[in-house]
């Protein structure tokens, strides 16, 4: 008999064997993100710290790039995790999938080392191709962009061909079209323009159409599947909800792109179009929240994987508040004129990325651990009622919410002093930065940042140990009937 | 289990599938059409985004009553560093400026047009910033600052200094050209109420 409760890939299908590689790398990069977030945040308050050694721009770049990349690793892993179950057949290109993983991982490693040790180059095309593209979130040099597209093509082929060979479903259709769009939109960020208005116009195609269109639909697909798995939700209901979400999300989110076209040189009609459509974006997020809560409520929140379910609920709330509410705050041009490019934006960015996307990936990590250990029960049978997952859940969420509120207060001060009173000059900027409440808020950001770091340590400790023998009551393995 | 024919049409899978396809297609189509128009209107040399030779002229930023917003005002000849540039020369300079701004990763400290990072001042109208004192010394002060921000630091009591990025003089001058050109873009009034350098 297989030794239950120890991590053993024998419990996994071939898609899942690939998935756990992606998940492991995602956790590593999550740690990198938080380490460099702490460095950047510390420098913000103590500018001498690492001055001219690793400057703020380098730390910040690694912080936000590690985030984008770990979330992508998590998403790719999640799709590989569900593919065989959904398509009812084996993954077509196992070797290919492995190859893609290593190409991506080596590329990421090289890019991070170049960011840290070469940092920047002279003003030339070579710098942009080899060192750093210098555009927020997609700083990876052009050679790496091409590598990423190549890996995405492998991934896309694998998913598409597996569904074609096996069983096609509603979720499969949405997923395949969405992945094609997600990869296609990335191409919009892969050319150089000396015109900054043109540059930012296309740059937002990548950034906005990822997080407010294609990524939302992708997590919709993952959520649909996970609800069927964790609480046995009905396929027809889940699929219908997915179509409703796509209708509402893309109906508002595609033209909602206009909320980034208020002030970059683009025509005045974007003030109306962007304001109107982006103001509708919270509607699908409410729908998603209601759907998740209703479905879980119907099943009395009973599940065999409590940590995963808890993180899914955190996702539903986080998506609604971080994106829907915090985004809505500043999406009308009359308000955005004052909040644009201030700590308000950072406040929203943190709550939205964490609430909408980090959470659902963490839920998938717990889904994976459960099966990886032999489909064990991760509910009431955990030792000490599973204090580790509960503590890390609490610390991470309190940390991010606390940081978000600190930045909101700072952002309010900055919008008022720098934008409204001082008219955004050099001296006006620093007047806001040295306001006592602004400074206090920035200290609080770091306090909550350290809480996040602690939460992450406990999360990793829990992921490594949850469900092992010593962690179960009476040391007795309790298995799910499969 | 509910049977398929018991579901009302507006709650059916099929209805929402069709609406998802239709709505997505429609919105994408509208976005593509608007993109054609916008790309036209933001090409350098258009009304909103001036040609790069605008750096041969004086640039100001003033409140326009009818539009109810601030807008750039392009004035008489006022060549940068005393050199009138041809269209080709101006484009070359702007191109070097943009490449340097990207290669040195300015946007992970600063915002440009309000996008980027929040560690340092917005550079949208940096060319017009009253911090440069007077127009007669602006070019020299900017050049000195960019080539050695550490020893020309202001920081207004915060001690948050810009690091020395090792710019060459040619790179620094091209950045100044870039900042001058950028201040001529019509940004629908962002930043509002900006107080410009004494004209
Ligand atoms: C999960 C989905 C979302 C994520 C991850 C997200 C993330 C972000 C991030 C990181 C930025 C800052 C970009 C930069 O660095 O310049 C941003 C900006 C913005 N977001 Fe979102 N967002 C989401 C959804 C939304 C929604 C639904 C709305 C509106 C209802 C919204 C409104 C805005 C606005 C108006 C800005 C521009 C802020 C500025 O002018 O500085 N976002 N978002
Ligand atoms: C230890 C915890 C963290 C600290 C101390 C921290 C600190 C920072 C700092 C200092 C910045 C730069 C802001 C600026 O430009 O002035 C930043 C940006 C950002 N961070 Fe974090 N961060 C942390 C955790 C996170 C988490 C958990 C997420 C999301 C999963 C996240 C997502 C982002 C994003 C999206 C931006 C760009 C925001 C924008 O441009 O508006 N950070 N962070
Ligand atoms: Fe957006």
Short mmCIF file of N, CA and C and ligand atoms in Angstrom, two decimals, chain A residues 204 207-209 211-212 253 256-260 278 281 331 348, ligand 3:
data_model
loop_
_atom_site.label_atom_id
_atom_site.label_comp_id
_atom_site.label_asym_id
_atom_site.label_seq_id
_atom_site.Cartn_x
_atom_site.Cartn_y
_atom_site.Cartn_z
N UNK A 204 -1.13 50.17 -21.49
CA UNK A 204 -2.35 49.88 -20.73
C UNK A 204 -3.14 48.74 -21.33
N UNK A 207 -1.64 45.97 -19.34
CA UNK A 207 -1.87 45.98 -17.89
C UNK A 207 -3.37 45.93 -17.58
N UNK A 208 -4.14 46.79 -18.18
CA UNK A 208 -5.57 46.80 -17.86
C UNK A 208 -6.29 45.57 -18.43
N UNK A 209 -6.03 45.27 -19.71
CA UNK A 209 -6.77 44.14 -20.29
C UNK A 209 -6.32 42.79 -19.73
N UNK A 211 -5.54 42.54 -16.08
CA UNK A 211 -6.13 42.40 -14.75
C UNK A 211 -7.63 42.63 -14.72
N UNK A 212 -8.17 43.43 -15.65
CA UNK A 212 -9.60 43.70 -15.58
C UNK A 212 -10.39 43.01 -16.67
N UNK A 253 -15.41 45.84 -18.75
CA UNK A 253 -13.96 45.95 -18.60
C UNK A 253 -13.21 46.33 -19.87
N UNK A 256 -13.77 49.86 -20.27
CA UNK A 256 -13.30 50.45 -19.01
C UNK A 256 -11.83 50.82 -19.11
N UNK A 257 -11.12 50.24 -20.06
CA UNK A 257 -9.75 50.62 -20.37
C UNK A 257 -9.59 52.13 -20.43
N UNK A 258 -10.68 52.80 -20.85
CA UNK A 258 -10.66 54.25 -20.97
C UNK A 258 -10.35 54.99 -19.68
N UNK A 259 -10.48 54.35 -18.49
CA UNK A 259 -10.14 55.11 -17.27
C UNK A 259 -8.64 55.37 -17.13
N UNK A 260 -7.85 54.78 -18.03
CA UNK A 260 -6.42 55.10 -18.06
C UNK A 260 -6.09 56.07 -19.19
N UNK A 278 -16.03 51.94 -16.84
CA UNK A 278 -15.30 51.42 -15.69
C UNK A 278 -16.16 51.51 -14.43
N UNK A 281 -17.82 48.31 -13.82
CA UNK A 281 -17.02 47.11 -13.54
C UNK A 281 -17.31 46.44 -12.19
N UNK A 331 -12.29 56.09 -10.12
CA UNK A 331 -12.43 55.79 -11.54
C UNK A 331 -13.16 56.88 -12.31
N UNK A 348 -5.07 50.91 -3.88
CA UNK A 348 -5.92 50.06 -4.72
C UNK A 348 -5.12 48.91 -5.34
FE1 LIG C 3 -7.89 49.59 -15.22
#
